[in-house]
CSV table of C-alpha atoms and ligand atoms in Angstrom, one decimal:
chain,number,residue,atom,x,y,z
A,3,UNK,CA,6.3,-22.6,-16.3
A,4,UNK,CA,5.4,-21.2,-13.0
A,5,UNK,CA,7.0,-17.8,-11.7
A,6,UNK,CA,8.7,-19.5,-8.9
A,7,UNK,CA,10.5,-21.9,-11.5
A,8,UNK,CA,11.3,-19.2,-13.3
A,9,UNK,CA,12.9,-17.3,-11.0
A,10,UNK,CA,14.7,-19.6,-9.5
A,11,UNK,CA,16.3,-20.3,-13.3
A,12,UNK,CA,16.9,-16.8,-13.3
A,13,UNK,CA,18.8,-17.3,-10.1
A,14,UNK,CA,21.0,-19.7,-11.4
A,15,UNK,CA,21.5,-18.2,-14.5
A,16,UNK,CA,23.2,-14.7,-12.5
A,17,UNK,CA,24.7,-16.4,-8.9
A,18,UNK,CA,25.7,-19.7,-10.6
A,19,UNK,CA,25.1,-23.2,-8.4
A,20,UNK,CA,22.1,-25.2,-8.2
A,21,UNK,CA,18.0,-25.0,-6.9
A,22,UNK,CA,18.9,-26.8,-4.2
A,23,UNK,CA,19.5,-24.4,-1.6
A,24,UNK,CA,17.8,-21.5,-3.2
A,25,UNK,CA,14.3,-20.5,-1.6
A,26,UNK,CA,11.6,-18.3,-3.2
A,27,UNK,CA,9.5,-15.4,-0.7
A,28,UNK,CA,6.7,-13.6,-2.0
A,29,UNK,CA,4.4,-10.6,-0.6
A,30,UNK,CA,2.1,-9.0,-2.7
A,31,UNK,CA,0.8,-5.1,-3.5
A,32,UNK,CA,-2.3,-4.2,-1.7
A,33,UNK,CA,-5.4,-1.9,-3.4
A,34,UNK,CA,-7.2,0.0,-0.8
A,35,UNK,CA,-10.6,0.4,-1.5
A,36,UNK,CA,-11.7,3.0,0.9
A,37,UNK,CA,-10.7,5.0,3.7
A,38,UNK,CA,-7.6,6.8,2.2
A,39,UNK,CA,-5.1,9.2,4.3
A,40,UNK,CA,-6.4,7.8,7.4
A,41,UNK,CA,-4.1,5.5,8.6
A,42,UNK,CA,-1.6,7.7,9.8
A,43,UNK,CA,-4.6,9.0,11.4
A,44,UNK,CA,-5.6,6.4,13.9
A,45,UNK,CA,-8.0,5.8,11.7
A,46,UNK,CA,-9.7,2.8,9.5
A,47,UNK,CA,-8.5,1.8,5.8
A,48,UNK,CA,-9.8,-1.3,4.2
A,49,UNK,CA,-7.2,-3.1,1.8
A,50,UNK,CA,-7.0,-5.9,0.5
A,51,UNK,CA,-3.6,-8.1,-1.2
A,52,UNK,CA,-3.2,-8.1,-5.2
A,53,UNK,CA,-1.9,-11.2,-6.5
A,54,UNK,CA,0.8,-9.4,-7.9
A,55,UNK,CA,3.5,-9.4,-6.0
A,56,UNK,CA,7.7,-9.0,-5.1
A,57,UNK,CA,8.7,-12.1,-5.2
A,58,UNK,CA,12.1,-13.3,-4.4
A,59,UNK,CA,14.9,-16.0,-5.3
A,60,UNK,CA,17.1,-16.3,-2.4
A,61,UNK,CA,20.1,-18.1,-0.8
A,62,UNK,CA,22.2,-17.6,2.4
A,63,UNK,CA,26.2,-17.2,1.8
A,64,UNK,CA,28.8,-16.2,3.9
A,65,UNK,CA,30.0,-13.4,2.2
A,66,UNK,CA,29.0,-11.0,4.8
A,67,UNK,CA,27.3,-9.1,2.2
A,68,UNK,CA,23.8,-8.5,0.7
A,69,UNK,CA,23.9,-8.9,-3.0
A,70,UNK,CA,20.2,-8.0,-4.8
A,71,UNK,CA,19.7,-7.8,-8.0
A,72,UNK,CA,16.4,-7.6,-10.3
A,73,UNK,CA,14.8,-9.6,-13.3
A,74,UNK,CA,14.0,-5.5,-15.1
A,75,UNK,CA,17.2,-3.7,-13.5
A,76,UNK,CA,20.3,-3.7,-14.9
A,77,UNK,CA,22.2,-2.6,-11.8
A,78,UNK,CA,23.0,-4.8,-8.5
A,79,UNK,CA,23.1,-3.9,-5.5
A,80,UNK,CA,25.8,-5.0,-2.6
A,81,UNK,CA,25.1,-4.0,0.9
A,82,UNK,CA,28.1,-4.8,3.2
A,83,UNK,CA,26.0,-5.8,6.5
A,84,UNK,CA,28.9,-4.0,9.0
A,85,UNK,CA,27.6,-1.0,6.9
A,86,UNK,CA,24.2,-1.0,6.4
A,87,UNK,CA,23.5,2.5,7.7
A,88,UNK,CA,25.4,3.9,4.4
A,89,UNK,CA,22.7,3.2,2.0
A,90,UNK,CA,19.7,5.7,1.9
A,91,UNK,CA,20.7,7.2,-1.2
A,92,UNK,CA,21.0,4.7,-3.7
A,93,UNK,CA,18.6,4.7,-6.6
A,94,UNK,CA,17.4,2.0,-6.1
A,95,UNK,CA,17.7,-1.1,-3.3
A,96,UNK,CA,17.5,1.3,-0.4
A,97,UNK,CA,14.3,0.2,0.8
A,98,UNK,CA,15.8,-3.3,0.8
A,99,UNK,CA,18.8,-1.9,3.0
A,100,UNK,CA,16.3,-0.2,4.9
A,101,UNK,CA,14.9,-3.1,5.9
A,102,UNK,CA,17.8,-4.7,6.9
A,103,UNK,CA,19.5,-1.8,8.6
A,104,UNK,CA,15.8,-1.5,11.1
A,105,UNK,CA,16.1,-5.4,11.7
A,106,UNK,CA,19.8,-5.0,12.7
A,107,UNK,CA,19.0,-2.8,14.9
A,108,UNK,CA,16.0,-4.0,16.3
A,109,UNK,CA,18.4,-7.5,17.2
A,110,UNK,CA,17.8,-9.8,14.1
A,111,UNK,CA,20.8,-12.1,12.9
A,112,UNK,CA,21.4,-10.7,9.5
A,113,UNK,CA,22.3,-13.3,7.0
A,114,UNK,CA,24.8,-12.6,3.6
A,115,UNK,CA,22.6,-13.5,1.3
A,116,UNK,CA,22.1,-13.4,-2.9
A,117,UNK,CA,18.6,-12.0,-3.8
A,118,UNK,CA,17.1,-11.6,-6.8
A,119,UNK,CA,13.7,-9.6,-7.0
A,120,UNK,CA,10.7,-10.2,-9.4
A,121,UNK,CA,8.3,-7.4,-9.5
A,122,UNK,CA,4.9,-7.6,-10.8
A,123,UNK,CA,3.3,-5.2,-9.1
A,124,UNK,CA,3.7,-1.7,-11.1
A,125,UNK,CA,6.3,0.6,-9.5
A,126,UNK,CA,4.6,4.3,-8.6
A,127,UNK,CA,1.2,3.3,-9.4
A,128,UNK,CA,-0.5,3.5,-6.1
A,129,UNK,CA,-0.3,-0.1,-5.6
A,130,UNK,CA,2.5,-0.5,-2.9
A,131,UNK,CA,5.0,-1.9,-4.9
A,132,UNK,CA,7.6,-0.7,-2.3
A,133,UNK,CA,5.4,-2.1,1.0
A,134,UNK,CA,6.1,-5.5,-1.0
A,135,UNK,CA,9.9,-5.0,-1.7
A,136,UNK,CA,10.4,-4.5,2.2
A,137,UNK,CA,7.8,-7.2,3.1
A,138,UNK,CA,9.2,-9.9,1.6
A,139,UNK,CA,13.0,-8.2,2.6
A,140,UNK,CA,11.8,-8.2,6.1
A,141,UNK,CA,10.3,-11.8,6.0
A,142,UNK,CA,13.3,-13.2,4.7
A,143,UNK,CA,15.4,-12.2,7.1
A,144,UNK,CA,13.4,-12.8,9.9
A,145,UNK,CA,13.1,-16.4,8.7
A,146,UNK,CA,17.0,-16.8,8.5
A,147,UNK,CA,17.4,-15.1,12.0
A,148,UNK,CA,14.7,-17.9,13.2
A,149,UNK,CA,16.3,-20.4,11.7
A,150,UNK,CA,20.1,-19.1,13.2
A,151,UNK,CA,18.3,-19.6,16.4
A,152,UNK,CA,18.4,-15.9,17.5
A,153,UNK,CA,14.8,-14.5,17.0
A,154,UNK,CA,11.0,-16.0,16.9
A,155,UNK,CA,9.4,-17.4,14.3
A,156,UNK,CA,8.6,-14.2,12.2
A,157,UNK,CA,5.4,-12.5,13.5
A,158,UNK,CA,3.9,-10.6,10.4
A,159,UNK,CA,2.1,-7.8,11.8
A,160,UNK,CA,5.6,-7.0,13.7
A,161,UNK,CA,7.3,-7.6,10.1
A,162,UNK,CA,4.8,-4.9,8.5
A,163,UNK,CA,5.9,-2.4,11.9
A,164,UNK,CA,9.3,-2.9,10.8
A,165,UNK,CA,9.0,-2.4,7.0
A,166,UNK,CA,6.6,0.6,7.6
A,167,UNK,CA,10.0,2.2,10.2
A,168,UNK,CA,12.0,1.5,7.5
A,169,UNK,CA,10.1,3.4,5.1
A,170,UNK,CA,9.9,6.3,7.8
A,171,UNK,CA,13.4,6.6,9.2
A,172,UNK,CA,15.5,5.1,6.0
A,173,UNK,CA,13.7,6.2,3.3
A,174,UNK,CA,12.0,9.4,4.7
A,175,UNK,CA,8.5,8.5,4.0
A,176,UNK,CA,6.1,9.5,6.9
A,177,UNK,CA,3.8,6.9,5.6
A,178,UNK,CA,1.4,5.0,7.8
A,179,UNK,CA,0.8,1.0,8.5
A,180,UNK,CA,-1.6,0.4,6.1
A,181,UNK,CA,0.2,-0.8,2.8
A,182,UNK,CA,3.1,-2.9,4.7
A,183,UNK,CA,-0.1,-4.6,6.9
A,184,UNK,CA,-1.8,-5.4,3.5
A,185,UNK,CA,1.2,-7.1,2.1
A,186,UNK,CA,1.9,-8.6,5.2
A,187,UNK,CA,-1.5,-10.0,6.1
A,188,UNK,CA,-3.4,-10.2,2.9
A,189,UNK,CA,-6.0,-13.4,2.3
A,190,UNK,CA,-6.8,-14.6,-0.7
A,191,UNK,CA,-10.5,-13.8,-2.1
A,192,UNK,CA,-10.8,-11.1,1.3
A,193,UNK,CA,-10.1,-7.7,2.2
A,194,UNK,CA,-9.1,-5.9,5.6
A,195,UNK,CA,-10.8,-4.6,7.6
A,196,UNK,CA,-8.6,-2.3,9.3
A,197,UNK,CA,-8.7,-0.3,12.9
A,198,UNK,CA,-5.1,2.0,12.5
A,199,UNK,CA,-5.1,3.0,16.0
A,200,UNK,CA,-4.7,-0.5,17.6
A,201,UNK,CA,-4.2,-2.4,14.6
A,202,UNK,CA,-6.9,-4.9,15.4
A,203,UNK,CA,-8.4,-6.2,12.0
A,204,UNK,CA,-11.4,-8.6,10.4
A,205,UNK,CA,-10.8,-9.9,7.1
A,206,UNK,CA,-13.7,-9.3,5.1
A,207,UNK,CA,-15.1,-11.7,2.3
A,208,UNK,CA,-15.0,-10.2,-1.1
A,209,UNK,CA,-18.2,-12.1,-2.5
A,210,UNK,CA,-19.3,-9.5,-5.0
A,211,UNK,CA,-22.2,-11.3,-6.3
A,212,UNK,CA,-21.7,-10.1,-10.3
A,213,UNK,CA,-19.9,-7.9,-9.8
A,214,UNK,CA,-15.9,-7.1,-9.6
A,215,UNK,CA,-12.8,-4.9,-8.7
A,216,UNK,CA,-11.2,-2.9,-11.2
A,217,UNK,CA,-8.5,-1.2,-11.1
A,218,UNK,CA,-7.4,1.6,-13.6
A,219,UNK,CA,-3.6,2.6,-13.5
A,220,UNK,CA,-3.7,6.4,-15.2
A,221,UNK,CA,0.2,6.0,-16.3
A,222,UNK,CA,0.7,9.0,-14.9
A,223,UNK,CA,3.8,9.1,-12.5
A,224,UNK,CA,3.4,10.6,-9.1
A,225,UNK,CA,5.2,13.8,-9.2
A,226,UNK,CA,6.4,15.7,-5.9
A,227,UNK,CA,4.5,12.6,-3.9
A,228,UNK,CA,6.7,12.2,-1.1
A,229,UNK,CA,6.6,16.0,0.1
A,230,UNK,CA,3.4,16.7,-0.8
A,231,UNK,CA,2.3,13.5,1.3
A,232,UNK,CA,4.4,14.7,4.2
A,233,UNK,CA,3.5,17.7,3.7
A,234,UNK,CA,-0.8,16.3,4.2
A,235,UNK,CA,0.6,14.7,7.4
A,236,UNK,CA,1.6,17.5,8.9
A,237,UNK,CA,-1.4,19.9,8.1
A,238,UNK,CA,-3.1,16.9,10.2
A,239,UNK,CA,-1.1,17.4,12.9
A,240,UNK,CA,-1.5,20.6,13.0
A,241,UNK,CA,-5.2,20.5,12.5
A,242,UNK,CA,-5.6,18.0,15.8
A,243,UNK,CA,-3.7,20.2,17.9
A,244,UNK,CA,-6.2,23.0,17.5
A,245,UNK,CA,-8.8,20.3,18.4
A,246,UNK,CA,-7.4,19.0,21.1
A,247,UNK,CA,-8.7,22.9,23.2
A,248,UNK,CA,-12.1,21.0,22.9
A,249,UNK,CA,-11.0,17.6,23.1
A,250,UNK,CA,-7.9,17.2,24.9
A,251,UNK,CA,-8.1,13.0,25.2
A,252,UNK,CA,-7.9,12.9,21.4
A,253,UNK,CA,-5.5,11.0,20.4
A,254,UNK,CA,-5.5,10.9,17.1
A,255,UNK,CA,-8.2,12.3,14.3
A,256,UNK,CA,-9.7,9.1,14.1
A,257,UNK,CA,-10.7,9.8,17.9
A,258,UNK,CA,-13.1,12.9,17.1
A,259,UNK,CA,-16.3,12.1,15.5
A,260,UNK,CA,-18.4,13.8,12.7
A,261,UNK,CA,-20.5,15.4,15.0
A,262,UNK,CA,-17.7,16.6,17.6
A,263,UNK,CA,-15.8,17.8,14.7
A,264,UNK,CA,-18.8,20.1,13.5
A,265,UNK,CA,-18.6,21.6,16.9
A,266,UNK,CA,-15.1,22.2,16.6
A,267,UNK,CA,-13.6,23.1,13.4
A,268,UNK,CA,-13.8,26.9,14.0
A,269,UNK,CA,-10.9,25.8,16.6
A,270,UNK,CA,-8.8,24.7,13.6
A,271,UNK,CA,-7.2,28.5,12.2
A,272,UNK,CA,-5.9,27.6,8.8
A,273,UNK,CA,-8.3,26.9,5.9
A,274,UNK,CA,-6.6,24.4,4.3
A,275,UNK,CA,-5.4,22.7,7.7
A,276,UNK,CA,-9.4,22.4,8.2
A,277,UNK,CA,-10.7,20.7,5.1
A,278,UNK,CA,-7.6,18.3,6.1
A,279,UNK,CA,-9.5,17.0,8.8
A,280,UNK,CA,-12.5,17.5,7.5
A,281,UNK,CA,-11.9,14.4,5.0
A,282,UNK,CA,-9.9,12.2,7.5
A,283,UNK,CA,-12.8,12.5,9.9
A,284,UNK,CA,-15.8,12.0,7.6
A,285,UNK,CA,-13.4,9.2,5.5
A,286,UNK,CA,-13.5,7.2,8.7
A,287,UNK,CA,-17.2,7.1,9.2
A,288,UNK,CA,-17.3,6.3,5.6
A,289,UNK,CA,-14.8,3.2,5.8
A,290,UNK,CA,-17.4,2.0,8.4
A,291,UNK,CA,-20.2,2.1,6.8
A,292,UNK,CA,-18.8,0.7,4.0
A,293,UNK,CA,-17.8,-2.5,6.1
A,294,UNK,CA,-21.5,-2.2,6.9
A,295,UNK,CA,-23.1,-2.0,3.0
A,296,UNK,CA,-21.0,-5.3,2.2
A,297,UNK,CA,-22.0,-7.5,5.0
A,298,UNK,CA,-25.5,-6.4,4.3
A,299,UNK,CA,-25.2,-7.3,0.4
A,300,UNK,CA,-25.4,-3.6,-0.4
A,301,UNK,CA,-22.4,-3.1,-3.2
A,302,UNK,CA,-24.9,-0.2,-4.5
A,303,UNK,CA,-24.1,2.1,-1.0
A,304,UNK,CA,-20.5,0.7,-1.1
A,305,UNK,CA,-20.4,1.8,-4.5
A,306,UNK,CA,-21.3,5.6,-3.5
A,307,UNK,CA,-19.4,5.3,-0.4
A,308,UNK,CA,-16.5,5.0,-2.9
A,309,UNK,CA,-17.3,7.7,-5.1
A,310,UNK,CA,-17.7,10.2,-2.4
A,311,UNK,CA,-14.4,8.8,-0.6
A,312,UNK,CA,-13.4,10.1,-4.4
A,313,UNK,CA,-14.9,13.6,-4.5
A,314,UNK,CA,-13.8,14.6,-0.5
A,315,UNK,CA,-10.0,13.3,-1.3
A,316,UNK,CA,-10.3,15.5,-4.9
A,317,UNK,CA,-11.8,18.8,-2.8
A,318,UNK,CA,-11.1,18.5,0.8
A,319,UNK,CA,-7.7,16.8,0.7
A,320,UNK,CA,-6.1,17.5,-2.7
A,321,UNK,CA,-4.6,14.7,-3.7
A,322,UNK,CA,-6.1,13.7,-6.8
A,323,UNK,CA,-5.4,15.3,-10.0
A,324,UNK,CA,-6.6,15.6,-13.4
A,325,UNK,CA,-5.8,12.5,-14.5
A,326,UNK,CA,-7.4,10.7,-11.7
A,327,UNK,CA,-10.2,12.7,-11.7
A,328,UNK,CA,-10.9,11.9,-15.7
A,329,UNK,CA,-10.4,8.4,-14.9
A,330,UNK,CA,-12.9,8.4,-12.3
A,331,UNK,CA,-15.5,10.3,-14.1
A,332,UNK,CA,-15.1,8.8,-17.4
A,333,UNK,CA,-15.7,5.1,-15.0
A,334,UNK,CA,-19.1,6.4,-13.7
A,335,UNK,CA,-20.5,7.2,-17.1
A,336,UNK,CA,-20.3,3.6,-17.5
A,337,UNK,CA,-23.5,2.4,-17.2
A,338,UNK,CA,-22.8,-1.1,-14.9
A,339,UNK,CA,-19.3,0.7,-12.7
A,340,UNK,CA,-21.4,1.6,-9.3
A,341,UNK,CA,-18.4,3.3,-7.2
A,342,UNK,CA,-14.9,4.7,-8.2
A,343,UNK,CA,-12.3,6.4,-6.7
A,344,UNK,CA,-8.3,7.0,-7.1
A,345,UNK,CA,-6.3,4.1,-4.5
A,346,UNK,CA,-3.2,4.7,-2.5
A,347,UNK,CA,-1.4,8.3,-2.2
A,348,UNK,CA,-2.9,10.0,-4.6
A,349,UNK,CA,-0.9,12.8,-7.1
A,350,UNK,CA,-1.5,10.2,-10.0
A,351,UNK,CA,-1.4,6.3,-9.9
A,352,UNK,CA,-4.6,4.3,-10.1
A,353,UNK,CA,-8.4,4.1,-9.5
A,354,UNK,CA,-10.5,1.7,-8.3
A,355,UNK,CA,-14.1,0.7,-9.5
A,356,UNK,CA,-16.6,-1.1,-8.7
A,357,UNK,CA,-17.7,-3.0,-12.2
A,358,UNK,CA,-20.9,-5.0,-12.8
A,359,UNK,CA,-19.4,-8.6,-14.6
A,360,UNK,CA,-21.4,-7.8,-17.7
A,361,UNK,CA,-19.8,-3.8,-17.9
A,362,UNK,CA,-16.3,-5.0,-17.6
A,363,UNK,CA,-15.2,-5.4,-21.6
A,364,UNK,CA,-17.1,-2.3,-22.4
A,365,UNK,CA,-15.7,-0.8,-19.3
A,366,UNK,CA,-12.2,-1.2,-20.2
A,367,UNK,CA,-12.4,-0.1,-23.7
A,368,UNK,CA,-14.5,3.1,-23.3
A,369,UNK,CA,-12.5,4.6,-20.2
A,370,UNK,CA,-9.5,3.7,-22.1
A,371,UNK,CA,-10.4,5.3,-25.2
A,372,UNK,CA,-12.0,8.7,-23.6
A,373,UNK,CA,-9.2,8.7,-20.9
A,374,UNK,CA,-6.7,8.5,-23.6
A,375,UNK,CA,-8.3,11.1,-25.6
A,376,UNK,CA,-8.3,13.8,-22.9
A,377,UNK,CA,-5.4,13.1,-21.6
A,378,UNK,CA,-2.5,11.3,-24.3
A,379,UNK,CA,-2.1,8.4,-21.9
A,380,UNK,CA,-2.9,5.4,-22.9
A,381,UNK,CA,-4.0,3.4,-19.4
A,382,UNK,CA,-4.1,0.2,-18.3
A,383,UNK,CA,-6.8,-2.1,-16.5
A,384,UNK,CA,-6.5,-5.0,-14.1
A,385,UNK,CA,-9.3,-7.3,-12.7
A,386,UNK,CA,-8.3,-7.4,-9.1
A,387,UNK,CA,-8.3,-11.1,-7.5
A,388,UNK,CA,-7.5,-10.4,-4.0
A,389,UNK,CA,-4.8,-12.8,-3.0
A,390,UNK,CA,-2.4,-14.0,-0.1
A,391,UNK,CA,-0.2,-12.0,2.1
A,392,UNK,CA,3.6,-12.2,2.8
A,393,UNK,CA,4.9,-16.2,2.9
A,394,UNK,CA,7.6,-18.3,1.8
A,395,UNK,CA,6.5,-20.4,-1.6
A,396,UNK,CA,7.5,-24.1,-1.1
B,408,LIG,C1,0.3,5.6,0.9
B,408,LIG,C2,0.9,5.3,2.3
B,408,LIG,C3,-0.2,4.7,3.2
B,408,LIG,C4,-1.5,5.5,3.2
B,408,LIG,C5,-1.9,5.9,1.8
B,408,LIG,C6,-3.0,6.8,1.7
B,408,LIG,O1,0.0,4.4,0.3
B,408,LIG,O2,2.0,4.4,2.2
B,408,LIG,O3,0.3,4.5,4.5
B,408,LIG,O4,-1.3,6.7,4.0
B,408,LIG,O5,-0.8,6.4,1.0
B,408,LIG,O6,-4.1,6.3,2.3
């Protein structure tokens, strides 16, 4: 049985009715696989769509609520849509009222609906399972507004801008475009290719010739993640504002180049505010050259482009971890994994490698065994197949 019959029994089995008016959304999690902490930056990222995904069963009522439940929660959620500024503290479904609460404001129709969510992608592993919750939240509601006549047919890139302010203002996560873009724009069998500043993109043929995407998930939950990450945004800020004596027409990091920056960096007073920069700056020449190793064929420079994405984040921007850090080095003993680093925020979650075809079994059973030895985790692995962005399932 397919997930979207599923789900739609699922559906029926808690609201009652029949398939007949019940739709099913989808938008998947994103791995990034290089240029990390830049997007909120103005700088590059490169991401591309999981096929796991959030994937909802959905019908329009006239209840003038939001009811949303879960297939692995216990709990619904009702959001009264006169009210939907009252919800930033629940446990769970906030981002979901977030959503709706930026859309209401921004002049969508918001339809009373009955959700229910199916989440495949793992929560707080550093693979954007919330970028996916509001994605799909965003592109449901913007195709009932559509269809009640009152807004366009829903633009995606505008969808991810409103998931990502939902994030920001509702949720109080300063986090940048890159995540809600992937869900929203993700192609199957590609990555993205990813300019933060203007939010032009390319998508990118994965053709890995032997070799493939693999991602580790280290179990560990992200502790502290949300002020810690704030907390990196702002040590950026700070760090470009010192810049700016030398180069006042920066905009952004992303604007200042290696060389510029080596000029510079005395400018920047604070240590730590320094090596900040440092890896934003040298992470965005990286994410290009990286674009340039795969249209040339060259996975072996991709792969080290990758593991030195790794070693700045773990030194110069502090966001790594031991358990990430094990994961990654216990990858690169494999003879056969090219390129690894940790994906996503950082403080724990996943890695990503880079996995010659014929590596892959041996891959997943010796990290798995010495990672669990050092650390008492037991991980898990996934062979990434890069699949579609946000879109209703017909
Ligand atoms: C999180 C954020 C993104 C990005 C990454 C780090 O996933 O949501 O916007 O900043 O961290 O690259």
């Amino acid at each position: 049985m397919t997930e979207q019959n599923e789900i739609i029994n699922a559906f029926i089995k808690l609201y009652g009715g029949d398939s007949s008016d019940v739709r099913v959304f989808s938008s998947p999690g994103r791995v990034n696989l290089i240029g990390e902490h830049t997007d909120y930056n103005g700088g590059f990222v490169f991401p591309a769509a999981l096929s796991q995904s959030s994937t909802v069963a959905v019908r329009k009522t006239d209840t003038g609520c939001i009811r949303i439940a879960a297939t692995d929660l216990p709990d619904r959620v009702v959001l009264d849509i006169n009210k939907l500024a009252d919800y930033k503290n629940l446990s769970w479904g906030n981002y979901q009222a977030g959503v709706a609460y930026v859309m209401q404001q921004q002049g969508y129709y918001i339809q009373s609906c009955d959700i229910l969510y199916n989440d495949t992608v793992p929560f707080g592993a550093g693979l954007s399972s919330s970028a996916a919750i509001e994605v799909v939240m965003a592109l449901t509601l913007a195709q009932f507004s559509y269809e009640k006549g009152v807004t366009d047919i829903p633009n995606m890139i505008e969808l991810a801008k409103t998931a990502q302010k939902a994030e920001n203002i509702y949720c109080g996560v300063n986090c940048g475009i890159m995540d809600q873009f992937a869900s929203a724009m993700g192609r199957k069998n590609h990555a993205i290719f990813l300019d933060c500043k203007d939010l032009s993109f390319k998508y990118v043929p994965l053709d890995l010739n032997g070799y493939k995407i693999v991602i580790g998930n280290t179990n560990k939950k992200r502790s502290l993640a949300e002020s810690k990450y704030n907390e990196r945004r702002a040590q950026c800020e700070e760090a470009l504002s010192q810049l700016k004596l030398a180069y006042p027409d920066a905009e952004c990091l992303r604007d200042i180049s290696a060389d510029q920056f080596e000029d510079a960096k005395t400018l920047i007073l604070n240590d730590i505010c320094r090596m900040r920069a440092e890896h934003v700056i040298f992470e965005c020449d990286r994410v290009l050259k990286s674009v340039e190793a795969l249209d040339k064929g060259d996975l072996r420079a991709f792969g080290n482009l990758m593991t030195a994405s790794h070693i700045s984040l773990r030194d110069l921007y502090e966001v790594t971890g031991n358990h990430l850090d094990i994961m990654v080095e216990e990858s690169l003993a494999i003879e056969g994994c090219i390129g690894a680093r940790m994906t996503g925020a950082g403080f724990g979650g996943c890695t990503v490698s880079i996995v010659a075809d014929s590596a892959i079994d041996r891959f997943i059973s010796e990290v798995g065994r010495n990672y669990e030895s050092r650390t008492g985790i037991v991980p898990a692995f996934y062979i990434t197949e890069a699949g579609d962005g946000g879109r209703e399932i017909l």
